[in-house]
CSV table of C-alpha atoms and ligand atoms in Angstrom, one decimal:
chain,number,residue,atom,x,y,z
A,2,MET,CA,149.3,137.8,58.8
A,3,GLU,CA,146.4,135.3,58.9
A,4,LYS,CA,146.9,132.0,57.2
A,5,VAL,CA,144.1,131.3,54.6
A,6,ILE,CA,143.3,128.2,52.6
A,7,VAL,CA,140.8,128.8,50.1
A,8,LEU,CA,138.4,125.9,48.9
A,9,TYR,CA,136.4,126.2,45.7
A,10,PRO,CA,133.9,123.1,45.3
A,11,SER,CA,131.7,122.7,42.3
A,12,GLU,CA,127.8,122.7,42.4
A,13,GLY,CA,126.4,119.6,44.1
A,14,ARG,CA,125.5,118.7,47.8
A,15,GLY,CA,128.0,115.9,47.8
A,16,HIS,CA,130.9,118.2,46.4
A,17,LEU,CA,130.2,120.7,48.9
A,18,ILE,CA,130.0,118.4,51.9
A,19,ALA,CA,133.2,116.9,51.3
A,20,MET,CA,135.1,120.4,50.9
A,21,VAL,CA,133.5,121.6,54.2
A,22,GLU,CA,134.9,118.4,55.8
A,23,LEU,CA,138.1,119.0,54.4
A,24,GLY,CA,137.9,122.5,55.7
A,25,LYS,CA,137.3,121.3,59.5
A,26,LEU,CA,140.1,118.6,59.2
A,27,ILE,CA,142.4,121.4,58.1
A,28,LEU,CA,141.5,123.6,61.3
A,29,LYS,CA,141.8,120.7,63.5
A,30,HIS,CA,145.4,120.3,62.5
A,31,HIS,CA,145.7,124.1,62.3
A,32,PRO,CA,143.5,125.9,64.4
A,33,SER,CA,145.0,129.3,63.4
A,34,PHE,CA,144.3,129.0,60.1
A,35,SER,CA,141.0,130.5,58.6
A,36,ILE,CA,139.2,128.8,55.6
A,37,THR,CA,137.5,130.6,52.7
A,38,ILE,CA,134.9,128.4,50.7
A,39,PHE,CA,134.0,130.1,47.4
A,40,VAL,CA,130.1,129.2,46.7
A,41,LEU,CA,128.9,129.0,43.1
A,42,ASN,CA,125.3,130.2,42.2
A,43,THR,CA,123.1,127.4,41.1
A,44,HIS,CA,122.5,127.6,37.5
A,45,SER,CA,121.3,124.1,37.1
A,46,ALA,CA,117.5,123.7,36.2
A,47,SER,CA,117.7,120.3,37.8
A,48,THR,CA,118.5,121.6,41.3
A,49,ALA,CA,115.2,121.2,43.0
A,50,GLN,CA,114.4,124.1,45.5
A,51,HIS,CA,114.0,122.0,48.8
A,52,VAL,CA,117.7,120.8,48.1
A,53,ALA,CA,118.8,124.4,47.3
A,54,SER,CA,117.1,125.6,50.9
A,55,SER,CA,118.5,122.7,52.5
A,56,THR,CA,122.1,123.5,51.4
A,57,ALA,CA,121.8,127.1,52.4
A,58,GLN,CA,120.7,126.1,55.9
A,59,TYR,CA,123.5,123.6,56.0
A,60,MET,CA,126.1,126.3,55.2
A,61,ALA,CA,124.7,128.7,58.0
A,62,ALA,CA,124.9,125.8,60.3
A,63,VAL,CA,128.4,125.0,59.3
A,64,GLU,CA,129.3,128.9,59.7
A,65,ALA,CA,127.7,129.0,63.1
A,66,ALA,CA,129.4,126.1,64.5
A,67,THR,CA,132.9,126.8,63.0
A,68,PRO,CA,133.6,130.5,63.0
A,69,SER,CA,136.9,129.9,61.0
A,70,ILE,CA,135.2,128.7,58.1
A,71,THR,CA,133.7,131.5,55.9
A,72,PHE,CA,131.6,131.1,52.7
A,73,LEU,CA,132.3,133.7,49.9
A,74,HIS,CA,129.5,133.6,47.4
A,75,LEU,CA,130.4,134.4,43.8
A,76,PRO,CA,128.2,136.8,41.9
A,77,PRO,CA,125.4,135.4,39.9
A,78,ILE,CA,126.3,134.9,35.9
A,79,SER,CA,124.0,136.2,33.6
A,80,GLY,CA,122.9,134.5,30.4
A,81,VAL,CA,124.1,131.1,31.3
A,82,PRO,CA,121.8,128.3,29.4
A,83,SER,CA,120.5,126.1,32.5
A,84,THR,CA,119.4,123.5,30.4
A,85,LEU,CA,122.9,122.5,29.1
A,86,PHE,CA,124.2,118.9,29.8
A,87,PRO,CA,124.6,119.0,33.4
A,88,PRO,CA,128.4,118.1,33.6
A,89,GLU,CA,129.0,120.7,30.7
A,90,LEU,CA,127.2,123.4,33.0
A,91,MET,CA,129.4,122.4,35.9
A,92,TYR,CA,132.3,123.1,34.1
A,93,LEU,CA,131.1,126.3,32.3
A,94,VAL,CA,129.8,128.1,35.2
A,95,PRO,CA,133.1,128.2,36.9
A,96,ARG,CA,134.7,129.0,33.4
A,97,LEU,CA,132.6,132.0,33.5
A,98,ASN,CA,133.3,132.9,37.3
A,99,ASN,CA,137.1,133.3,36.4
A,100,PRO,CA,137.2,137.0,36.6
A,101,ASN,CA,135.5,136.7,40.0
A,102,VAL,CA,137.9,133.9,41.3
A,103,HIS,CA,140.8,136.1,40.1
A,104,GLN,CA,139.4,139.2,42.1
A,105,ALA,CA,138.6,137.2,45.1
A,106,LEU,CA,142.0,135.4,45.4
A,107,GLN,CA,144.1,138.5,45.0
A,108,THR,CA,141.9,140.4,47.5
A,109,ILE,CA,142.6,137.6,50.1
A,110,SER,CA,146.3,137.6,49.0
A,111,HIS,CA,146.6,141.4,49.9
A,112,THR,CA,145.6,141.0,53.4
A,113,SER,CA,146.5,137.3,54.2
A,114,LYS,CA,148.9,134.6,53.6
A,115,LEU,CA,147.3,132.3,50.8
A,116,LYS,CA,148.6,129.0,51.8
A,117,ALA,CA,146.9,126.8,49.3
A,118,PHE,CA,143.9,127.0,46.6
A,119,VAL,CA,142.1,123.5,46.8
A,120,ILE,CA,139.7,123.1,43.8
A,121,ASP,CA,137.3,120.6,42.7
A,122,PHE,CA,138.1,119.2,39.1
A,123,PHE,CA,134.9,120.9,37.7
A,124,CYS,CA,136.5,124.0,38.8
A,125,ASP,CA,139.4,123.2,36.7
A,126,ALA,CA,139.2,126.9,35.1
A,127,ALA,CA,140.5,128.3,38.1
A,128,PHE,CA,143.8,126.2,37.7
A,129,GLU,CA,145.2,128.9,35.3
A,130,VAL,CA,143.9,131.8,37.4
A,131,ALA,CA,145.8,130.4,40.3
A,132,ALA,CA,149.0,129.6,38.3
A,133,ASN,CA,149.1,133.3,37.0
A,134,LEU,CA,148.8,134.4,40.5
A,135,SER,CA,151.6,131.7,41.8
A,136,ILE,CA,149.1,130.3,44.1
A,137,PRO,CA,150.0,126.5,45.0
A,138,THR,CA,147.0,124.5,43.5
A,139,TYR,CA,145.7,121.4,44.6
A,140,TYR,CA,142.6,119.2,43.7
A,141,PHE,CA,140.5,117.5,45.8
A,142,PHE,CA,138.9,114.7,44.1
A,143,THR,CA,135.5,114.0,46.1
A,144,SER,CA,134.9,110.7,44.2
A,145,SER,CA,137.1,107.4,44.6
A,146,ALA,CA,140.6,106.7,43.9
A,147,SER,CA,139.2,104.2,41.2
A,148,GLY,CA,137.5,107.3,39.5
A,149,LEU,CA,140.7,109.4,39.9
A,150,ALA,CA,142.5,106.6,38.3
A,151,ALA,CA,140.2,106.8,35.2
A,152,PHE,CA,140.2,110.3,35.4
A,153,LEU,CA,144.0,110.7,35.1
A,154,TYR,CA,144.1,107.6,32.4
A,155,HIS,CA,141.7,109.6,30.0
A,156,PRO,CA,144.3,111.1,28.0
A,157,THR,CA,146.0,108.1,27.5
A,158,LEU,CA,142.8,106.2,26.7
A,159,HIS,CA,142.1,109.0,24.3
A,160,LYS,CA,145.5,108.5,22.5
A,161,ASN,CA,145.3,104.6,22.4
A,162,LEU,CA,141.3,104.6,21.3
A,163,ASP,CA,140.3,105.9,17.9
A,164,LYS,CA,136.6,105.7,18.7
A,165,SER,CA,134.0,107.2,21.3
A,166,PHE,CA,133.0,104.8,24.1
A,167,LYS,CA,129.7,105.2,22.8
A,168,ASP,CA,130.7,103.5,19.9
A,169,LEU,CA,132.4,100.7,21.4
A,170,ASN,CA,129.4,99.1,23.2
A,171,HIS,CA,130.3,96.4,25.6
A,172,MET,CA,134.2,96.3,25.1
A,173,LEU,CA,136.3,95.8,28.1
A,174,ILE,CA,138.3,99.1,29.1
A,175,ASP,CA,141.2,98.5,31.0
A,176,ILE,CA,142.5,101.1,33.5
A,177,PRO,CA,145.5,100.5,35.9
A,178,GLY,CA,144.0,99.6,39.2
A,179,LEU,CA,140.4,99.0,38.2
A,180,PRO,CA,138.6,95.8,37.1
A,181,SER,CA,137.8,95.8,33.4
A,182,ILE,CA,135.1,98.4,32.6
A,183,PRO,CA,132.5,97.9,30.0
A,184,ALA,CA,132.8,101.0,27.6
A,185,SER,CA,129.2,101.5,28.1
A,186,ASP,CA,129.5,101.8,31.9
A,187,MET,CA,132.2,104.7,31.3
A,188,SER,CA,130.6,108.2,32.5
A,189,LYS,CA,128.1,109.7,30.0
A,190,ALA,CA,130.0,112.9,30.0
A,191,THR,CA,133.2,111.1,28.5
A,192,SER,CA,131.4,108.9,26.0
A,193,ASP,CA,131.4,111.2,23.1
A,194,ARG,CA,134.9,112.4,21.7
A,195,SER,CA,133.2,115.1,19.7
A,196,SER,CA,131.5,116.8,22.6
A,197,LYS,CA,132.5,120.0,24.7
A,198,VAL,CA,132.1,118.4,28.0
A,199,TYR,CA,134.6,115.6,26.8
A,200,GLU,CA,137.1,118.2,25.9
A,201,TYR,CA,136.9,119.9,29.4
A,202,PHE,CA,137.4,116.2,30.9
A,203,LEU,CA,140.7,115.9,28.8
A,204,ASP,CA,141.8,119.5,30.0
A,205,SER,CA,141.3,118.9,33.4
A,206,ALA,CA,142.9,115.5,33.5
A,207,THR,CA,146.0,117.4,32.1
A,208,HIS,CA,145.9,120.1,34.6
A,209,MET,CA,145.5,117.8,37.5
A,210,ALA,CA,148.5,116.0,36.7
A,211,LYS,CA,150.6,119.2,36.8
A,212,SER,CA,149.0,120.4,40.0
A,213,ASN,CA,150.7,120.7,43.7
A,214,GLY,CA,149.0,117.6,44.7
A,215,LEU,CA,145.7,115.4,44.6
A,216,LEU,CA,143.5,114.9,47.7
A,217,VAL,CA,141.1,111.7,47.4
A,218,ASN,CA,138.4,111.0,49.6
A,219,THR,CA,139.2,107.5,50.4
A,220,PHE,CA,141.5,105.5,52.5
A,221,GLU,CA,144.0,102.7,51.5
A,222,LEU,CA,142.4,99.7,52.9
A,223,LEU,CA,139.1,100.4,50.8
A,224,GLU,CA,140.9,101.0,47.4
A,225,THR,CA,144.1,99.3,47.7
A,226,LYS,CA,144.6,98.6,43.9
A,227,ALA,CA,143.8,101.7,42.6
A,228,ILE,CA,145.8,104.0,45.3
A,229,LYS,CA,148.6,101.7,44.4
A,230,ALA,CA,148.1,102.4,40.3
A,231,LEU,CA,148.0,106.0,41.2
A,232,SER,CA,151.0,105.8,43.4
A,233,ASP,CA,153.0,103.8,41.2
A,234,GLY,CA,152.7,106.6,38.2
A,235,LEU,CA,150.6,104.0,36.0
A,236,CYS,CA,147.9,106.5,35.4
A,237,VAL,CA,150.0,109.3,34.0
A,238,PRO,CA,152.3,106.9,31.9
A,239,ASP,CA,153.7,110.2,29.9
A,240,GLY,CA,154.9,112.2,33.0
A,241,PRO,CA,155.4,112.6,36.9
A,242,THR,CA,152.2,111.8,38.7
A,243,PRO,CA,151.7,114.7,41.6
A,244,PRO,CA,151.7,113.5,45.1
A,245,ILE,CA,148.5,111.8,46.2
A,246,PHE,CA,147.2,112.4,49.4
A,247,CYS,CA,144.3,109.7,50.3
A,248,ILE,CA,142.8,111.4,53.6
A,249,GLY,CA,139.1,109.9,53.9
A,250,PRO,CA,136.8,109.0,54.7
A,251,LEU,CA,135.8,112.6,55.2
A,252,ILE,CA,131.7,112.5,55.5
A,253,SER,CA,129.4,114.6,57.5
A,254,SER,CA,128.0,112.2,60.4
A,255,SER,CA,125.9,115.0,62.1
A,256,ASN,CA,122.8,116.3,61.4
A,257,GLN,CA,123.6,118.3,57.7
A,258,ASP,CA,120.6,120.8,58.3
A,259,GLY,CA,121.7,122.2,61.4
A,260,ASP,CA,118.2,121.5,62.6
A,261,ASP,CA,117.8,120.3,66.4
A,262,HIS,CA,114.4,118.7,65.2
A,263,GLN,CA,114.8,115.1,65.1
A,264,HIS,CA,113.4,113.8,61.7
A,265,GLU,CA,110.7,111.6,62.3
A,266,CYS,CA,112.2,108.7,60.2
A,267,LEU,CA,114.9,108.3,63.0
A,268,ASN,CA,112.3,107.7,65.6
A,269,TRP,CA,110.6,105.2,63.3
A,270,LEU,CA,114.0,103.5,63.1
A,271,ASN,CA,114.5,103.5,66.7
A,272,SER,CA,111.5,101.1,67.0
A,273,GLN,CA,113.0,98.7,64.3
A,274,PRO,CA,114.9,95.5,64.9
A,275,SER,CA,118.9,96.0,64.7
A,276,ARG,CA,120.2,95.6,61.1
A,277,SER,CA,116.6,94.8,59.5
A,278,VAL,CA,115.6,98.0,57.4
A,279,VAL,CA,116.6,98.7,53.8
A,280,PHE,CA,117.3,102.3,53.1
A,281,LEU,CA,116.8,103.7,49.7
A,282,CYS,CA,117.8,107.0,48.8
A,283,PHE,CA,119.1,108.5,45.3
A,284,GLY,CA,121.6,111.4,45.9
A,285,SER,CA,120.7,115.3,45.8
A,286,MET,CA,121.2,116.2,42.4
A,287,GLY,CA,117.9,115.2,40.7
A,288,LEU,CA,119.6,114.8,37.5
A,289,GLU,CA,117.9,111.6,36.8
A,290,LEU,CA,114.7,111.2,38.6
A,291,PHE,CA,112.7,108.1,38.2
A,292,SER,CA,109.7,108.0,36.2
A,293,ALA,CA,106.1,107.4,37.5
A,294,LYS,CA,106.3,103.5,36.2
A,295,GLN,CA,109.7,103.0,38.0
A,296,LEU,CA,108.4,104.3,41.2
A,297,ARG,CA,105.7,101.8,41.1
A,298,GLU,CA,108.1,99.0,40.2
A,299,ILE,CA,110.1,100.0,43.3
A,300,ALA,CA,107.0,100.0,45.4
A,301,VAL,CA,105.8,96.6,44.2
A,302,GLY,CA,109.3,95.1,44.5
A,303,LEU,CA,109.5,96.4,48.3
A,304,GLU,CA,106.2,95.2,49.0
A,305,ASN,CA,106.8,91.5,47.8
A,306,SER,CA,110.4,91.4,49.5
A,307,GLY,CA,108.7,91.3,52.7
A,308,GLN,CA,111.7,93.1,54.1
A,309,ARG,CA,111.4,96.4,56.4
A,310,PHE,CA,112.2,99.5,54.3
A,311,LEU,CA,112.9,103.3,54.7
A,312,TRP,CA,112.3,104.7,51.3
A,313,VAL,CA,113.0,108.7,50.2
A,314,VAL,CA,110.6,109.4,47.3
A,315,ARG,CA,110.8,112.5,45.1
A,316,ASN,CA,108.7,113.5,42.2
A,317,PRO,CA,109.2,112.2,38.7
A,318,ALA,CA,111.3,114.7,36.6
A,319,THR,CA,108.5,116.9,35.4
A,320,ASP,CA,107.5,118.1,38.7
A,321,ASN,CA,110.7,118.3,40.6
A,322,ASN,CA,110.1,121.2,42.9
A,323,LYS,CA,106.6,119.9,44.2
A,324,GLU,CA,106.0,117.8,47.1
A,325,PRO,CA,105.1,114.1,45.8
A,326,ASP,CA,101.6,113.1,46.1
A,327,LEU,CA,102.4,109.7,47.3
A,328,ASP,CA,98.5,108.2,47.0
A,329,GLU,CA,98.8,109.3,43.3
A,330,LEU,CA,102.2,107.9,42.8
A,331,LEU,CA,102.2,104.5,44.7
A,332,PRO,CA,99.9,101.8,43.9
A,333,GLN,CA,96.5,101.9,45.5
A,334,GLY,CA,96.8,100.6,49.2
A,335,PHE,CA,100.7,100.3,49.2
A,336,LEU,CA,101.0,102.5,52.2
A,337,GLU,CA,98.3,100.9,54.2
A,338,ARG,CA,99.4,97.5,53.4
A,339,THR,CA,103.2,98.2,54.3
A,340,LYS,CA,102.6,100.4,57.4
A,341,ASP,CA,104.0,98.1,59.8
A,342,ARG,CA,107.2,97.6,58.2
A,343,GLY,CA,107.9,100.4,55.8
A,344,PHE,CA,108.3,104.1,56.2
A,345,VAL,CA,108.2,106.4,53.3
A,346,VAL,CA,109.9,110.1,53.3
A,347,LYS,CA,109.0,112.8,50.8
A,348,GLN,CA,112.0,114.5,49.1
A,349,TRP,CA,115.1,114.6,51.5
A,350,ALA,CA,116.1,112.2,54.4
A,351,PRO,CA,118.9,112.9,57.3
A,352,GLN,CA,120.8,110.2,55.3
A,353,ALA,CA,123.9,110.3,57.0
A,354,GLU,CA,122.5,109.7,60.4
A,355,VAL,CA,120.1,107.4,58.8
A,356,LEU,CA,123.3,105.0,57.8
A,357,SER,CA,124.8,105.3,61.1
A,358,HIS,CA,121.5,104.0,62.8
A,359,GLY,CA,121.9,100.3,64.1
A,360,SER,CA,118.4,99.3,62.5
A,361,VAL,CA,119.4,100.1,59.1
A,362,GLY,CA,120.8,96.6,57.4
A,363,GLY,CA,121.1,97.7,53.5
A,364,PHE,CA,121.1,100.7,51.4
A,365,VAL,CA,119.9,100.7,47.8
A,366,THR,CA,122.2,103.5,46.5
A,367,HIS,CA,122.8,105.5,43.0
A,368,CYS,CA,126.5,105.1,44.0
A,369,GLY,CA,127.3,108.6,44.5
A,370,TRP,CA,130.8,108.5,46.2
A,371,ASN,CA,129.7,110.5,49.5
A,372,SER,CA,126.6,107.8,49.7
A,373,VAL,CA,129.1,105.1,49.4
A,374,LEU,CA,131.5,106.6,51.9
A,375,GLU,CA,128.4,107.1,54.7
A,376,ALA,CA,127.2,103.5,54.0
A,377,VAL,CA,131.0,102.1,54.5
A,378,CYS,CA,131.4,104.1,57.8
A,379,GLY,CA,128.0,102.8,59.1
A,380,GLY,CA,128.8,99.2,58.1
A,381,VAL,CA,125.8,99.0,55.8
A,382,PRO,CA,126.2,96.7,52.9
A,383,MET,CA,124.8,98.3,49.5
A,384,ILE,CA,122.8,97.4,46.5
A,385,ALA,CA,124.3,99.3,43.5
A,386,TRP,CA,121.8,101.2,41.1
A,387,PRO,CA,123.5,103.7,39.3
A,388,LEU,CA,121.9,106.8,37.7
A,389,TYR,CA,124.3,109.3,36.4
A,390,ALA,CA,127.9,110.6,36.2
A,391,GLU,CA,130.8,107.8,36.9
A,392,GLN,CA,128.0,105.8,38.9
A,393,LYS,CA,128.2,102.9,36.4
A,394,MET,CA,131.7,102.3,36.7
A,395,ASN,CA,131.4,102.7,40.5
A,396,ARG,CA,128.8,99.9,40.5
A,397,VAL,CA,131.4,97.7,38.8
A,398,VAL,CA,134.2,98.8,41.4
A,399,LEU,CA,131.8,98.3,44.6
A,400,VAL,CA,130.6,94.8,43.2
A,401,LYS,CA,133.8,93.2,41.7
A,402,GLU,CA,136.9,94.9,43.4
A,403,LEU,CA,135.5,96.2,46.9
A,404,LYS,CA,132.8,93.6,47.3
A,405,VAL,CA,130.6,95.9,49.6
A,406,ALA,CA,127.8,95.9,47.1
A,407,LEU,CA,125.3,93.6,45.3
A,408,ALA,CA,124.5,94.8,41.6
A,409,VAL,CA,121.1,95.7,40.4
A,410,ASN,CA,120.5,95.0,36.6
A,411,GLU,CA,118.4,97.1,34.6
A,412,SER,CA,116.8,96.5,31.3
A,413,GLU,CA,117.9,98.0,28.0
A,414,ASP,CA,115.7,100.9,28.8
A,415,GLY,CA,117.2,101.5,32.0
A,416,LEU,CA,113.9,100.2,33.9
A,417,VAL,CA,114.5,98.0,37.3
A,418,SER,CA,111.7,95.5,37.2
A,419,ALA,CA,109.7,95.0,40.7
A,420,ALA,CA,111.0,91.3,40.6
A,421,GLU,CA,114.6,92.3,40.2
A,422,LEU,CA,114.6,94.7,43.2
A,423,GLU,CA,112.7,92.1,45.2
A,424,LYS,CA,115.3,89.5,44.4
A,425,ARG,CA,118.0,91.7,45.2
A,426,VAL,CA,116.6,93.2,48.6
A,427,ARG,CA,116.3,89.5,49.6
A,428,GLU,CA,119.7,88.5,48.5
A,429,LEU,CA,121.0,91.4,50.5
A,430,ILE,CA,119.1,90.9,53.8
A,431,VAL,CA,118.7,87.1,54.0
A,432,SER,CA,121.2,85.1,51.5
A,433,GLU,CA,124.8,83.7,51.9
A,434,ALA,CA,125.8,86.2,49.1
A,435,GLY,CA,124.4,89.0,51.2
A,436,ARG,CA,126.1,87.7,54.1
A,437,GLU,CA,129.5,88.0,52.7
A,438,VAL,CA,128.8,91.3,51.7
A,439,ARG,CA,127.8,92.3,55.1
A,440,ASP,CA,130.9,91.0,56.6
A,441,ARG,CA,133.1,92.8,54.1
A,442,VAL,CA,131.4,96.0,54.9
A,443,SER,CA,131.6,95.8,58.6
A,444,GLY,CA,135.4,94.9,58.3
A,445,MET,CA,135.7,98.1,56.1
A,446,ARG,CA,133.9,100.2,58.8
A,447,ASP,CA,136.4,99.1,61.3
A,448,ALA,CA,139.5,100.1,58.8
A,449,ALA,CA,137.9,103.5,58.0
A,450,VAL,CA,137.8,104.2,61.9
A,451,ALA,CA,141.6,103.0,62.1
A,452,ALA,CA,142.6,105.0,58.7
A,453,VAL,CA,141.7,108.4,60.6
A,454,LYS,CA,143.1,107.7,64.1
A,455,GLU,CA,146.3,108.8,64.8
A,456,GLY,CA,148.8,106.6,62.8
A,457,GLY,CA,146.4,105.3,60.5
A,458,SER,CA,147.0,106.1,56.8
A,459,SER,CA,144.7,108.9,56.3
A,460,HIS,CA,145.9,110.4,59.2
A,461,VAL,CA,149.6,110.1,58.3
A,462,ALA,CA,148.8,111.4,54.8
A,463,PHE,CA,146.7,114.5,55.8
A,464,ALA,CA,149.5,115.1,58.5
A,465,GLU,CA,152.2,115.4,55.6
A,466,LEU,CA,150.1,117.6,53.7
A,467,ALA,CA,149.3,119.8,56.6
A,468,GLU,CA,153.0,120.3,57.3
A,469,LEU,CA,153.5,120.9,53.6
A,470,TRP,CA,151.1,123.9,53.9
A,471,LEU,CA,152.3,125.1,57.2
A,472,THR,CA,155.8,125.7,55.6
A,473,THR,CA,154.8,126.8,52.0
A,474,THR,CA,155.5,130.4,51.3
A,475,CYS,CA,154.0,132.0,48.4
B,520,UDP,N1,121.5,113.3,50.9
B,520,UDP,C1,121.0,113.6,52.1
B,520,UDP,N2,119.4,113.3,51.7
B,520,UDP,C2,118.8,112.8,50.5
B,520,UDP,C3,119.8,112.6,49.7
B,520,UDP,C4,121.0,113.1,49.8
B,520,UDP,O1,121.4,113.8,53.3
B,520,UDP,O2,117.9,112.9,50.8
B,520,UDP,C5,123.0,113.8,51.1
B,520,UDP,C6,124.0,112.3,51.2
B,520,UDP,O3,124.1,111.9,52.6
B,520,UDP,C7,125.3,112.6,50.9
B,520,UDP,C8,125.0,113.8,49.5
B,520,UDP,O4,123.7,114.3,49.8
B,520,UDP,O5,126.1,113.5,51.7
B,520,UDP,C9,124.7,113.3,48.2
B,520,UDP,O6,126.2,113.0,47.6
B,520,UDP,P1,126.5,111.8,46.7
B,520,UDP,O7,127.9,112.1,46.2
B,520,UDP,O8,126.2,110.3,47.2
B,520,UDP,O9,125.7,111.9,45.6
B,520,UDP,P2,125.2,113.2,44.6
B,520,UDP,O10,123.9,113.8,45.3
B,520,UDP,O11,126.4,114.3,44.7
B,520,UDP,O12,125.0,112.6,43.4
């Protein structure tokens, strides 16, 4: 009988890419296995059409290049309120899909040996489905080990605190393995104890602690303290911590869209000096798109910095699906004045390729974990400009603990001024503080390469897991 591992990513490009890379890694260790990836239909109003079509193209390219990977599209669910708070929607859609997941797992088990079911935490509702079918279930945490530590420690914080994070303002929250995090920097989804999504987070943290194992897209040298806290069981003080497998960095280094055509921004990068260009790109989700005012501040900051830049511009939230009209959005004459040292891309750039290009010397990022790993693997130092999810916490970790980024400071209303961006860009590219961060990231790039090589920490961790899956019978 064919041996199958089923992967169940949540909606979101970053979550999907990490799962696909996991699938490829499994096949490297077990070429005779097959991988089935469940795909949820997009219900989020904030997912732009160009992201959805680029993702469809990406999946087609994966299937063409790796026939042992199959995407199984779960049927669309009707009546989903698409304007719900995004993380609530990301939990709700998999929950509504439980009957479909049950049926799909049963069908697969009839014809194949289902070795493991690996789920994203947003797909937590499927944990019970798999438990009822006695299928060993693992979680693949596609964010950092620091994020996982905070996640698993959440039920303990819930017990020890009597107020919501949103009412604790700047009080410092201590989580094993992390620097202290101001309550205001905790994920918005966990900020209100009375919300539905808070309940979902608590439930999934509890289920995760009972799973067969937790896979994390990180490596030992990058997040030594958080990984030690997890392995020492400090994040689940009331019970055992399941085995932790740090198997990263898993990133997609090739052209994700499977398009042979070289993007024009890569041609432009070819003509720029080594490590001179600052790249600005803020993720795939479109959850917190910039206002027109913020886009203008960025433009002024870049112009005044005097540095070279490559900037991915998307429309403000009101026009997410339309191509941005750069002449209308950017200050008059900006494109002409900066044409010798700047390049603006509309909507979407081949980010992983950009970050591995030798001309890129800095990355202004929203701190999504895939973006962070892509930067680390390219040896590119970062300016941390968090926008949503756990990204404010990531900023604290990246700046204070990992020391691979400088922080951008926003005003009370969330706006980052032109002057602030100008200052940080100069600091990163030309100052001593920037040099320290650059040196640190370049050391981490080498450590990342070593981690996935034969005998490296991630290679060893994955080999253990692969062996376990080989011998599992269910
Ligand atoms: N990405 C890209 N081009 C873009 C924007 C994003 O290729 O213009 C890719 C990026 O390389 C990364 C993923 O989309 O692999 C974003 O994942 P991340 O975890 O950083 O953020 P999310 O979008 O999930 O918030």
